[in-house]
Short mmCIF file of C-alpha atoms in Angstrom, two decimals:
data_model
loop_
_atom_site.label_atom_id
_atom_site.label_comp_id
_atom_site.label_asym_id
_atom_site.label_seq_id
_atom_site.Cartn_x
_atom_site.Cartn_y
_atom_site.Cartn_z
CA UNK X 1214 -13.42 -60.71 78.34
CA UNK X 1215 -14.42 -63.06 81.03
CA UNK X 1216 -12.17 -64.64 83.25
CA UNK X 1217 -11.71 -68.11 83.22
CA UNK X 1218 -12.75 -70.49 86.18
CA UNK X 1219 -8.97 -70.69 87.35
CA UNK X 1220 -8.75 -67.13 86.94
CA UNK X 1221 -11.42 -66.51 88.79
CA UNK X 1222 -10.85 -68.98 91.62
CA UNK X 1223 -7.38 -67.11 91.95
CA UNK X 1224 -8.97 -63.54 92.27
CA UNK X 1225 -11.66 -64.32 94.70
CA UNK X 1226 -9.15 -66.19 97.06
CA UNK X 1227 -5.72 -64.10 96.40
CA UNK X 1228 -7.05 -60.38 95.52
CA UNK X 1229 -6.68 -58.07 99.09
CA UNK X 1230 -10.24 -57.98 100.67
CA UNK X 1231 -10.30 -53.72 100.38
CA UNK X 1232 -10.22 -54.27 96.60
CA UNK X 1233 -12.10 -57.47 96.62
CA UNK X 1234 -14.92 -56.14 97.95
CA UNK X 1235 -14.94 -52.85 96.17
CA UNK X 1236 -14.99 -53.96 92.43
CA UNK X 1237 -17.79 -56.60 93.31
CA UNK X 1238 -19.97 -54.03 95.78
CA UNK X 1239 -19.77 -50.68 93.22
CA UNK X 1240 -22.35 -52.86 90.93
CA UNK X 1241 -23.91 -54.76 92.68
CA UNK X 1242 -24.97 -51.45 94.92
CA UNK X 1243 -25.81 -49.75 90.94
CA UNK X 1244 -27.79 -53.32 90.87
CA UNK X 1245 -29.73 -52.91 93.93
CA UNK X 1246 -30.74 -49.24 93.94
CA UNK X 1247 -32.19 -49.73 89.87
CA UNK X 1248 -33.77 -52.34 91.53
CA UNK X 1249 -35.42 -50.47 93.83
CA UNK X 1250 -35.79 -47.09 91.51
CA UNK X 1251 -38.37 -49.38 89.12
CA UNK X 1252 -41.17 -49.14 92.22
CA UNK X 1253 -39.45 -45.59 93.82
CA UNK X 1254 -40.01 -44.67 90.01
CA UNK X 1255 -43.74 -45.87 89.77
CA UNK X 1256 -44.51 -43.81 92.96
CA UNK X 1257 -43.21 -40.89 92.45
CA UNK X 1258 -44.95 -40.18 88.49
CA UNK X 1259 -48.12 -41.52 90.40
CA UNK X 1260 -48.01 -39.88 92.81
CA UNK X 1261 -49.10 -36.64 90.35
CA UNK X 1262 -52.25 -38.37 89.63
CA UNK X 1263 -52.83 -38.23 93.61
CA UNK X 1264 -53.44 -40.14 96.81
CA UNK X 1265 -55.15 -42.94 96.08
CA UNK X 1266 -52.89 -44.02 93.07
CA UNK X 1267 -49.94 -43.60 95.10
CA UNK X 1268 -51.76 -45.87 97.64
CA UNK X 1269 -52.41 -48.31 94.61
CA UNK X 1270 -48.65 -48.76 94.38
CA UNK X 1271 -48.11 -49.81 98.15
CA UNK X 1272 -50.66 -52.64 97.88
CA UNK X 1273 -49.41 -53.49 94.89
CA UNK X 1274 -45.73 -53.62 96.46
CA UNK X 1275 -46.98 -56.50 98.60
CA UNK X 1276 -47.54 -58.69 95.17
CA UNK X 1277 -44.52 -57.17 93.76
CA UNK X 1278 -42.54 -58.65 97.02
CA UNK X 1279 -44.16 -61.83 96.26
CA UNK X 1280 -42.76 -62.36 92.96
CA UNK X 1281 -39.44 -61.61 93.95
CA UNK X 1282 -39.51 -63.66 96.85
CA UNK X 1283 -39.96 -66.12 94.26
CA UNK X 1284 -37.35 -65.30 92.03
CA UNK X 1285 -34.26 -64.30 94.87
CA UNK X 1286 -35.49 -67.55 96.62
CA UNK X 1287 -33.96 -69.80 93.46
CA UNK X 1288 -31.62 -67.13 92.78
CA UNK X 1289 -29.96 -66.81 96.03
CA UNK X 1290 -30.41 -70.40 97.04
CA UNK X 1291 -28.49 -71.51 93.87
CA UNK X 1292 -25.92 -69.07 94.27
CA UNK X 1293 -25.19 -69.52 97.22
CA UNK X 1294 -24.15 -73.43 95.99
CA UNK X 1295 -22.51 -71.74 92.83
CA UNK X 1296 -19.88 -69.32 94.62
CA UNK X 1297 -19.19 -72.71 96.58
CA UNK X 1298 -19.00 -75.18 94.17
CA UNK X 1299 -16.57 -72.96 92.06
CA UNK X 1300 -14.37 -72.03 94.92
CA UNK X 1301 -14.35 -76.61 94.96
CA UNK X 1302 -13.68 -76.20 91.38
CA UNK X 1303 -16.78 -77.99 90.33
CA UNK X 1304 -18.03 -76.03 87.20
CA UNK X 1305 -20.47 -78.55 85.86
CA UNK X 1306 -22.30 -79.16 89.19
CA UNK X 1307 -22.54 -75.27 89.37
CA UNK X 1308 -23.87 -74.79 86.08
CA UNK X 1309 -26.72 -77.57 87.19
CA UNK X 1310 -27.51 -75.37 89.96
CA UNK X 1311 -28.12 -72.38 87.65
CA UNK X 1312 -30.14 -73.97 85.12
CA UNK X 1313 -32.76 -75.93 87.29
CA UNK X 1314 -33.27 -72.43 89.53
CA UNK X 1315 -33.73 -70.73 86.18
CA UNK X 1316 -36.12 -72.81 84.33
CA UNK X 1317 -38.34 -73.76 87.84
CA UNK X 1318 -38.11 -69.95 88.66
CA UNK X 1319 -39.88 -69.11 84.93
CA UNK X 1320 -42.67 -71.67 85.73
CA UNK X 1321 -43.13 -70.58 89.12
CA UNK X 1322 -44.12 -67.39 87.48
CA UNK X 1323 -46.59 -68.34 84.97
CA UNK X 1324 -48.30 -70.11 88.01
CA UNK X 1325 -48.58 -66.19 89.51
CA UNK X 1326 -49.83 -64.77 86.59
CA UNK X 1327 -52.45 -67.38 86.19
CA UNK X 1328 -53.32 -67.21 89.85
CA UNK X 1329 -53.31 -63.84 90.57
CA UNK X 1330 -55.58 -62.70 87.38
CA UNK X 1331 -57.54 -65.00 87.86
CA UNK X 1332 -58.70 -63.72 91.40
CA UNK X 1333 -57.35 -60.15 90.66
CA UNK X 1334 -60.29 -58.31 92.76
CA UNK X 1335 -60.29 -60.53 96.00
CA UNK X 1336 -56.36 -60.28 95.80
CA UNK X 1337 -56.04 -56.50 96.05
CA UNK X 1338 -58.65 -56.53 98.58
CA UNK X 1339 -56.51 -58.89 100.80
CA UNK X 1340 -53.17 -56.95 100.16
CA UNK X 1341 -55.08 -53.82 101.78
CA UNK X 1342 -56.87 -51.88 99.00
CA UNK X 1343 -59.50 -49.47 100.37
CA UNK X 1344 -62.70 -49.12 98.12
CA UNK X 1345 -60.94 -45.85 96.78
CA UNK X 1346 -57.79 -47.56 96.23
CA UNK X 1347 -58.99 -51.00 94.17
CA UNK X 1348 -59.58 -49.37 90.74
CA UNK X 1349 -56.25 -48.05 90.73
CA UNK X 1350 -54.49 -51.29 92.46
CA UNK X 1351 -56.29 -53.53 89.65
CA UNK X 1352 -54.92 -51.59 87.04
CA UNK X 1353 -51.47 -51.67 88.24
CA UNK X 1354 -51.48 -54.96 89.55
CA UNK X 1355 -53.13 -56.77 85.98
CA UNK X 1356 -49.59 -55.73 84.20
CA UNK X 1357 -47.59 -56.90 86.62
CA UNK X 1358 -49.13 -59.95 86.88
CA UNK X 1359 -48.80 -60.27 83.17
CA UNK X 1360 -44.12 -59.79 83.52
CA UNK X 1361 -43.78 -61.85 86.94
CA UNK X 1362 -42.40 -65.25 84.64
CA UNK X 1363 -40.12 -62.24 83.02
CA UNK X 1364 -39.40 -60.76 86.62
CA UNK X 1365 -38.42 -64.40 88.44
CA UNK X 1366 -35.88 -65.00 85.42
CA UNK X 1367 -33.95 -61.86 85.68
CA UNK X 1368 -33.81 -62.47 89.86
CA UNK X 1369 -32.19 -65.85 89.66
CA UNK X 1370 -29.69 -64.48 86.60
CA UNK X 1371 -28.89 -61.80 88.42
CA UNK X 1372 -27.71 -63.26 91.71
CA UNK X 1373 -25.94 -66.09 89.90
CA UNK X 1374 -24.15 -63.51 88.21
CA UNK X 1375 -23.01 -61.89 91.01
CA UNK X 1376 -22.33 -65.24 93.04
CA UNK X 1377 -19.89 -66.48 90.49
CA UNK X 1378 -17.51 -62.84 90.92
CA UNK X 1379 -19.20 -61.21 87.36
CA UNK X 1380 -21.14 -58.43 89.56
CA UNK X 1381 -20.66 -55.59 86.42
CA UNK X 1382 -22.37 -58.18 83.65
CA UNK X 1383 -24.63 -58.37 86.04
CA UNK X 1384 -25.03 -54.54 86.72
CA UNK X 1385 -25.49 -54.11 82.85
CA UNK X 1386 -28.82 -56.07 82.87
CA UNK X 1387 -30.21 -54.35 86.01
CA UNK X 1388 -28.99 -50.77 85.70
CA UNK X 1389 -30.50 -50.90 81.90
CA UNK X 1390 -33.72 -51.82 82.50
CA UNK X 1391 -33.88 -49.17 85.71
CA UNK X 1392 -32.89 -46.39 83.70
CA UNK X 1393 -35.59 -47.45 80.76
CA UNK X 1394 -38.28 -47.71 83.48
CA UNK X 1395 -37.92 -43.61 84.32
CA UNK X 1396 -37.75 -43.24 80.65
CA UNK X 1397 -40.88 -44.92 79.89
CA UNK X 1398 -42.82 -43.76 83.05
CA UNK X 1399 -43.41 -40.21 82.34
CA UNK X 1400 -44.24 -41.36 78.88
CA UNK X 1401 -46.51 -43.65 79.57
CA UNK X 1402 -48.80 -42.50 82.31
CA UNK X 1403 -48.98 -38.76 81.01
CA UNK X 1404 -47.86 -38.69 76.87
CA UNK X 1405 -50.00 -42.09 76.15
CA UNK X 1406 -52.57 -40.85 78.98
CA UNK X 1407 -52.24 -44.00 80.24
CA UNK X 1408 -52.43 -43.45 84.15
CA UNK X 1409 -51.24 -46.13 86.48
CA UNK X 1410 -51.55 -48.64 83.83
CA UNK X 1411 -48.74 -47.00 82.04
CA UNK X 1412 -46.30 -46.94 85.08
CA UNK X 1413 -46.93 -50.52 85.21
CA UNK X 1414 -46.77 -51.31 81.37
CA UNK X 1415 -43.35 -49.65 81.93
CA UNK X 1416 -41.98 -51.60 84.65
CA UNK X 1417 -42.95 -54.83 82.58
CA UNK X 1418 -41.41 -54.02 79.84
CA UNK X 1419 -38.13 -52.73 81.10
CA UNK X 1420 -37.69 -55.74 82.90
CA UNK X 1421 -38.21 -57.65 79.80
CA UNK X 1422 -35.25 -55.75 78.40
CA UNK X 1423 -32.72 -56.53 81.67
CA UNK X 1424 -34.00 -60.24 81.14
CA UNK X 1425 -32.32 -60.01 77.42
CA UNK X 1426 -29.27 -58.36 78.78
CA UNK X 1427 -28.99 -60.61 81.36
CA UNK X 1428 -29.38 -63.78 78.90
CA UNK X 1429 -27.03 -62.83 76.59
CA UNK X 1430 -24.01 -63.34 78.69
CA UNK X 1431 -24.94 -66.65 79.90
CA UNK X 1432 -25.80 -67.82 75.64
CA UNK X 1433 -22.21 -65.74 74.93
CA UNK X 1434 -20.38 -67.29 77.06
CA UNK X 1435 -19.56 -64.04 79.30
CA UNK X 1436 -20.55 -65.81 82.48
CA UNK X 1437 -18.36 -68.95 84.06
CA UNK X 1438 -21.62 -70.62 84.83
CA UNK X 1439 -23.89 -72.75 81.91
CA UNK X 1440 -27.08 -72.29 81.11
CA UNK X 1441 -29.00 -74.65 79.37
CA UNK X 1442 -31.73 -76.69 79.15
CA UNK X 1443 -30.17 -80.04 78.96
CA UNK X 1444 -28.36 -79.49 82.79
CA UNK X 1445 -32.07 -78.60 84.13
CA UNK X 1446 -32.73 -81.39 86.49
CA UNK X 1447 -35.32 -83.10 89.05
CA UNK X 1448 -33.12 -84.15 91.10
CA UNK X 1449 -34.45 -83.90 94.67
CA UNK X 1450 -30.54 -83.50 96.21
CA UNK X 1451 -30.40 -80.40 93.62
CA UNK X 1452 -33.65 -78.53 94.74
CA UNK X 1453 -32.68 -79.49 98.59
CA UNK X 1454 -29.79 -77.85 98.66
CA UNK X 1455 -31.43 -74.29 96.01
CA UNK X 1456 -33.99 -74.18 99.05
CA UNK X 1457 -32.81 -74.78 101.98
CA UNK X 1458 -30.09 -71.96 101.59
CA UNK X 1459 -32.82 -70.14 99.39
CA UNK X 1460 -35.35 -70.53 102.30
CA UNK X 1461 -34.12 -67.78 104.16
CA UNK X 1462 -34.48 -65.22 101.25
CA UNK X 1463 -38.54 -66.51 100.52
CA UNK X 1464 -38.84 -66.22 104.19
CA UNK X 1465 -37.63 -62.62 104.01
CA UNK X 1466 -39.35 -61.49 100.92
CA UNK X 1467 -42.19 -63.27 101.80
CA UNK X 1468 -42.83 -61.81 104.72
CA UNK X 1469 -42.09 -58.68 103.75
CA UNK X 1470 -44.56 -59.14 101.55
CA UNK X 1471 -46.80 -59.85 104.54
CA UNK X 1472 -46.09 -57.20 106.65
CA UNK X 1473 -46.93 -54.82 103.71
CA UNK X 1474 -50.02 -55.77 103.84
CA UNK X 1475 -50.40 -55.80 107.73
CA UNK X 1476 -48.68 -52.35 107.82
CA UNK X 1477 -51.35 -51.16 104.73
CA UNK X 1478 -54.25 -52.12 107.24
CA UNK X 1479 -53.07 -50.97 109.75
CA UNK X 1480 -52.70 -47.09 108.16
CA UNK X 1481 -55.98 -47.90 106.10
CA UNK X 1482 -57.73 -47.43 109.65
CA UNK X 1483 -56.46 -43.68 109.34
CA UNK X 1484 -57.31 -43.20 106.18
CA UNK X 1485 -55.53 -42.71 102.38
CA UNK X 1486 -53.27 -40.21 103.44
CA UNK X 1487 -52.16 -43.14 106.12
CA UNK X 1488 -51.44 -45.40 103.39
CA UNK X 1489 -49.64 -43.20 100.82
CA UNK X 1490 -47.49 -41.56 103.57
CA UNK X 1491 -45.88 -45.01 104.59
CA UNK X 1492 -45.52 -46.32 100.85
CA UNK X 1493 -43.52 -43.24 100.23
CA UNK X 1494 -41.37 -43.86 103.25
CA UNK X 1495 -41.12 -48.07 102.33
CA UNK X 1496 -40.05 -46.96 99.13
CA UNK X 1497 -37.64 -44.16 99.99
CA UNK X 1498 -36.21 -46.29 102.73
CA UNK X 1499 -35.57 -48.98 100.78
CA UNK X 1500 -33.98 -47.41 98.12
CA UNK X 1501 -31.37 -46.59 100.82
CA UNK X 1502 -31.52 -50.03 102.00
CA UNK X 1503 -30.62 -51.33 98.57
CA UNK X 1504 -27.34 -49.79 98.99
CA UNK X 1505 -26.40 -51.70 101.94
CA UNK X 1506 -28.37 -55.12 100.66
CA UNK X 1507 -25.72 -54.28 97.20
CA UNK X 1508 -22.73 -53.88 99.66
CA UNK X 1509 -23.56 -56.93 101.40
CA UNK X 1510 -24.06 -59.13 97.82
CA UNK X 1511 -20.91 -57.83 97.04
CA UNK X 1512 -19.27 -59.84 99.95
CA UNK X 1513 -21.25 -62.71 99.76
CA UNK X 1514 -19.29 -64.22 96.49
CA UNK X 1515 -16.67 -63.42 98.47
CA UNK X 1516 -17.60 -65.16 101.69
CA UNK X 1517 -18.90 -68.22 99.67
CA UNK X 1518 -15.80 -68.83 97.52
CA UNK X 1519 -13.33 -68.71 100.78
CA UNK X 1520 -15.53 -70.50 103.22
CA UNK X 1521 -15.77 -73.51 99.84
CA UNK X 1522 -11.37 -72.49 99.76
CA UNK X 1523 -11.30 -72.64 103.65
CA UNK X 1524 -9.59 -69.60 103.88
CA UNK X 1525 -11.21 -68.31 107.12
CA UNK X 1526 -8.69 -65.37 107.44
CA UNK X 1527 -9.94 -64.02 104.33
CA UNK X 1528 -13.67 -64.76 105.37
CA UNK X 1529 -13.32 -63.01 109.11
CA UNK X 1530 -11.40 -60.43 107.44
CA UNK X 1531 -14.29 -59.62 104.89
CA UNK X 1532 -16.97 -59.76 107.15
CA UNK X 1533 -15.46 -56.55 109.48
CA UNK X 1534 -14.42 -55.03 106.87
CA UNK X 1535 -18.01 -54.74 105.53
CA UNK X 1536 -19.24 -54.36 108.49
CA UNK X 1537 -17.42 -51.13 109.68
CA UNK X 1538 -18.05 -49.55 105.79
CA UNK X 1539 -21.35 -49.93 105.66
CA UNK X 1540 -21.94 -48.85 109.51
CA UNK X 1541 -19.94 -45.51 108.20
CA UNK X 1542 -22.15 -44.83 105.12
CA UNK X 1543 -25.41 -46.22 106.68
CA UNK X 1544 -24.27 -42.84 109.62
CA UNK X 1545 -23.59 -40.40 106.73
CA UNK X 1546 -27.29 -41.56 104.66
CA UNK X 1547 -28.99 -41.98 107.76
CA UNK X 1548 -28.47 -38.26 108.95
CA UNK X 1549 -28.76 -36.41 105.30
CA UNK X 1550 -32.32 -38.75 105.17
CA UNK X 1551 -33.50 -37.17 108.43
CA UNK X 1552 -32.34 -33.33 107.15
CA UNK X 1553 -34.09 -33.24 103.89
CA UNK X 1554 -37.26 -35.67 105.21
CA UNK X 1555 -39.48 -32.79 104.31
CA UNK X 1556 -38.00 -32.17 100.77
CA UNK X 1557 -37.97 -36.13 100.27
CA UNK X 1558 -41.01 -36.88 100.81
CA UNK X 1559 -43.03 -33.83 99.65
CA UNK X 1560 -41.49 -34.86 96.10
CA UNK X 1561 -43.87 -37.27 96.14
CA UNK X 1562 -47.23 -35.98 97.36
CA UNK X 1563 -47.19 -32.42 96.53
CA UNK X 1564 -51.12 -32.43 97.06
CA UNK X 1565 -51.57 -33.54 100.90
CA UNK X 1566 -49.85 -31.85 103.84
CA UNK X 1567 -51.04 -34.48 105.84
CA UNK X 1568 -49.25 -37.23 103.84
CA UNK X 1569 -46.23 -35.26 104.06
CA UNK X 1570 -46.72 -34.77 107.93
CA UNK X 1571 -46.93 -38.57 108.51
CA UNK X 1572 -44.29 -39.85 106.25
CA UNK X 1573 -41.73 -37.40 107.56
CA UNK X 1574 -41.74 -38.19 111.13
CA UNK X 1575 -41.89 -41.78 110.47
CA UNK X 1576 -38.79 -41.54 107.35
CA UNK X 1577 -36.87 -39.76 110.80
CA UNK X 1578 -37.22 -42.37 113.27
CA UNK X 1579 -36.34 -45.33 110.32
CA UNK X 1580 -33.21 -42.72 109.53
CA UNK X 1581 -32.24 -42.63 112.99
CA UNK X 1582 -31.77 -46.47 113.19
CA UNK X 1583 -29.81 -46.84 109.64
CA UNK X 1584 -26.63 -48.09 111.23
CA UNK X 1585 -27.85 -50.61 113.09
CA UNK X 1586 -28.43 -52.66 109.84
CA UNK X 1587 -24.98 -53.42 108.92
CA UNK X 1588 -25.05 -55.76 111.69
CA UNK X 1589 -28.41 -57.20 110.61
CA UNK X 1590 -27.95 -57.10 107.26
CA UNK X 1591 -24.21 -58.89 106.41
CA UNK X 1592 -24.30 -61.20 109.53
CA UNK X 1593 -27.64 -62.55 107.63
CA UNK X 1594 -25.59 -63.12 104.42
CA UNK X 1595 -22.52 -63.89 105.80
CA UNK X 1596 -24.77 -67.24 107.37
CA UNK X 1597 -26.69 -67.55 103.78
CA UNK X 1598 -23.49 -67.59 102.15
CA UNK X 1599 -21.71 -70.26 103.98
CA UNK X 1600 -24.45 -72.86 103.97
CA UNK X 1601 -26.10 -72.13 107.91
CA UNK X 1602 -29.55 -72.11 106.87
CA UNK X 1603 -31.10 -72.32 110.17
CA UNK X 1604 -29.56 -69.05 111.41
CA UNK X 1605 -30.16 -67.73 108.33
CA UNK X 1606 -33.71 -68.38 108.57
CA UNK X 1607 -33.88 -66.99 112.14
CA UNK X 1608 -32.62 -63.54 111.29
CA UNK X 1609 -34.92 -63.41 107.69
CA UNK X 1610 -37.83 -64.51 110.09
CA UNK X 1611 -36.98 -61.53 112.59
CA UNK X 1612 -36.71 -57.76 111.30
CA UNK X 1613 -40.46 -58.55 108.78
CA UNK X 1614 -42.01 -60.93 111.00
CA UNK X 1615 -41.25 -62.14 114.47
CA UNK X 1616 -40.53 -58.78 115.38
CA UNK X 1617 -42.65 -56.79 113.39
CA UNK X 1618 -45.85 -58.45 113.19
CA UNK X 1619 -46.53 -57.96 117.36
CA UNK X 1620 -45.23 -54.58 116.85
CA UNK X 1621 -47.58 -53.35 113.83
CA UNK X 1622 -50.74 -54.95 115.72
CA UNK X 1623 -49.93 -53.59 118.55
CA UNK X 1624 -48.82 -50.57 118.69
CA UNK X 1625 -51.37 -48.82 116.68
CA UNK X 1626 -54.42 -49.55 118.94
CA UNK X 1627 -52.14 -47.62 121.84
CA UNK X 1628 -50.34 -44.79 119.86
CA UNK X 1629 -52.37 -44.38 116.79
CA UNK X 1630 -50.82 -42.82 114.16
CA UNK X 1631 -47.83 -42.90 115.96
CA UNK X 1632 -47.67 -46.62 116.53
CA UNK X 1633 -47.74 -47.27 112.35
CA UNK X 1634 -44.86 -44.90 112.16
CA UNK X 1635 -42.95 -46.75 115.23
CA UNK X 1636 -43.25 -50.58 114.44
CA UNK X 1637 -40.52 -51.21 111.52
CA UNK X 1638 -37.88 -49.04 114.04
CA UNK X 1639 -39.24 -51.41 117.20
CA UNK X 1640 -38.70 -54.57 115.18
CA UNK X 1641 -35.06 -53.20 113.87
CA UNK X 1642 -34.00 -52.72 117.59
CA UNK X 1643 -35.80 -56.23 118.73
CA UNK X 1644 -33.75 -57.67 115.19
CA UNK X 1645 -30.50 -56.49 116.15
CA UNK X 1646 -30.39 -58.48 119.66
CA UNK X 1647 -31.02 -61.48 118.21
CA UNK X 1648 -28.34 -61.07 115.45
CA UNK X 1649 -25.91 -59.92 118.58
CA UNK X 1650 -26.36 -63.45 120.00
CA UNK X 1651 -26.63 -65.34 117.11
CA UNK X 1652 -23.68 -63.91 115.32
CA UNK X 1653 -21.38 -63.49 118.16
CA UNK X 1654 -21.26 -67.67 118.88
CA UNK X 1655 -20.40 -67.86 115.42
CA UNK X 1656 -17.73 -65.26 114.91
CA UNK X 1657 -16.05 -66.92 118.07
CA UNK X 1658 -15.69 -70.28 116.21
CA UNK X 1659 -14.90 -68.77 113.17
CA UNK X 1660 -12.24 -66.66 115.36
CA UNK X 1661 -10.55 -70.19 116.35
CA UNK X 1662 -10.97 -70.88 112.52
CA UNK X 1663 -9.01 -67.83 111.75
CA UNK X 1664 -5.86 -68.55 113.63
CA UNK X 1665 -5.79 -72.62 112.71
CA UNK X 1666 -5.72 -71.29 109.28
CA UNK X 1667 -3.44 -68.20 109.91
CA UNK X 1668 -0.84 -71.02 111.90
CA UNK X 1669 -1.50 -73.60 108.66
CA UNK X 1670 0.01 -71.13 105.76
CA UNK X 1671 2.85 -69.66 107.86
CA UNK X 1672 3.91 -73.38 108.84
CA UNK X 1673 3.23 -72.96 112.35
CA UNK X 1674 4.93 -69.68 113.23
CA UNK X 1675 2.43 -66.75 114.80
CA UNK X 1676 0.85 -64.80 112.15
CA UNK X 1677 1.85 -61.50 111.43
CA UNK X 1678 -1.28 -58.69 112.01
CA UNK X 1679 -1.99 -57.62 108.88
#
């Protein structure tokens, strides 16, 4: 049963952060990593049908990043606004939010699928394909196309979900459809001998069945938030606000959309094996990432509701607490990722030594750097969350773009190989100094935050250290 809005105001700004956090990270993180096991899925059965399919899948990653730069872009922007508006105890307002990012998010969609049929050919070609590769990308790609209204609408559910504290109604939408997509893959591409087109058939349709899910507890009343046609506005003051805290997340996705496609380039100069060897890492890595990005989403509800309650203890407190958690388990992945690189990644190309050879030297180096990313990662939300969109923006613009773009054309024409398998690790160490500076003035106003706040509830008398 869900919890009213009182209720739930009362756990997100009374509950002990430890606990807090845990209940809303465990499925979010189960969110996430489904997430990210519908493409780690797609390449792995693929990858049996060999090289250049698995290389289909990496081009096709850079549309697939496109769509859901889309759909987090409305999803995070308006929940961002949600977690804030509850913790003011404006339900209505919220429910606004949710219901114009919804209903734009599905039409933003449709304009995808229109668009990117109609210029299928040119647009694989410009997201990297090879002349080997393009069959197999256009057959992959046309089914996608075909779910990206579906895929928008489950993005923006899901993070409003989460933002409003109901992370495990939010989990049961996700974690279904991720567990139907490995279902349906072997199925597909090898019992209906339907190739590639099959994986993607899949991946379509199992989001189509988290989008249900997902629907049903905002028509059942499960979630806090409404959803309905009638609060769907055009209000310009309503879309402001859903993109300029959304902005960040496009700018992310988008441009890791972008760099994709640099990054496929780049390795297409060295050939299929190039290109298949770094979409097994991307995908790999990222399925680790999704733990962390979970983690983080877990605290952002949290960090929204206190920063709307003004409880700044609670906020400071949540932030190191993530922080040092994630650092931890980012060590303990990080090091079992750079043991078992061979085993990981010769999973998925059991054909070619040499995609094996490049993807495990380069799935090492992006190991070694894991930790760093805690940082990166929750100062980025912890500035989404709370409304600063401009250093938001900065950090979403850094690790997939202003660091990695002069990295990935550069590096290459001086190191080769070596330079592809170097410039995501370069742009993480160039990201973190930025975040350093940019998160360290504001942790040292929210520090003098923390103790006005502290002095305010115990009536003026020093705090006790918790």
């Amino acid at each position: 049963m869900a919890l009213s809005p009182e209720e739930q105001y009362i756990r997100m700004t009374q509950t002990p952060i430890p606990r807090l956090i845990g209940r809303l990270a465990a499925p979010t993180m189960v969110s996430m990593m489904t997430t990210s096991i519908y493409n780690m899925a797609d390449t792995f059965f693929v990858g049996q049908l060999g090289t250049s399919a698995t290389g289909a899948v990496g081009v096709v990653f850079s549309l697939m990043a496109i769509i859901q730069a889309v759909g987090f872009t409305f999803g995070m922007g308006a929940g961002s606004c949600i977690s804030r508006l509850l913790g003011q105890r404006k339900e209505e307002e919220a429910g606004r939010m949710l219901s114009t990012a919804f209903f734009t998010a599905v039409f933003a969609g449709l304009l995808i699928t229109a668009g990117g049929l109609a210029f299928l050919k040119p647009l694989m070609k410009l997201l990297g394909a090879t002349d080997t590769i393009l069959p197999f990308a256009c057959d992959y790609a046309r089914y996608i196309l075909l779910g990206a209204p579906w895929m928008c609408a489950v993005f923006v559910m899901n993070n409003c979900l989460r933002s409003e504290g109901q992370a495990f109604l939010s989990m049961m939408g996700v974690a279904s459809g991720g567990v139907l997509n490995c279902v349906l893959d072997p199925l597909f591409i090898f019992g209906l001998d339907l190739g590639i087109s099959g994986a993607a058939i899949a991946t379509v349709l199992s989001q189509m069945v988290s989008f249900g899910i997902l629907l049903s507890h905002f028509l059942r009343g499960r979630a806090n938030t409404r959803l309905h046609p009638k609060l769907f506005t055009f209000r310009w003051s309503v879309y402001r606000e859903i993109l300029r805290i959304g902005a960040p997340t496009f700018f992310r996705q988008g441009l890791s959309s972008i760099s994709s496609v640099l990054l496929n380039t780049a390795a297409g100069g060295f050939g299929d094996a190039a290109i298949a060897a770094m979409s097994i890492v991307s995908k790999v890595s990222m399925f680790i990432f999704s733990a962390l990005l979970g983690f983080g989403q877990g605290f952002q509800p949290v960090s929204g509701y206190n920063w709307g309650a003004r409880r700044f203890d609670r906020l400071w407190d949540a932030y190191w607490f993530c922080v040092k958690v994630s650092a931890a388990g980012l060590v303990v992945m990080g090091a079992a990722g750079f043991l078992l690189a061979p085993q990981i990644i010769g999973a998925f190309s059991r054909e070619s030594a040499r995609v094996v050879e490049i993807g495990v030297y380069a799935f090492r180096v992006q190991c070694a750097l894991y930790p760093i990313q805690s940082v990166i990662v929750l100062s980025n939300m912890l500035f989404q969350s709370i409304g600063k969109a401009k250093e938001a923006a900065v950090l979403a613009l850094s690790r997939q773009g202003l660091c990695f773009f002069p990295m990935i054309l550069a590096l290459p024409l001086f190191f080769d190989v070596r330079g592809i398998q170097w410039a995501q690790p370069a742009a993480d160490l160039l990201t973190l100094g930025i975040t350093v500076v940019l998160a360290g003035c504001f942790l040292k106003k929210l520090a003098g935050m923390r103790q006005a706040a502290l002095k305010e509830q115990t009536g003026g008398r020093p705090a006790e250290k918790s």
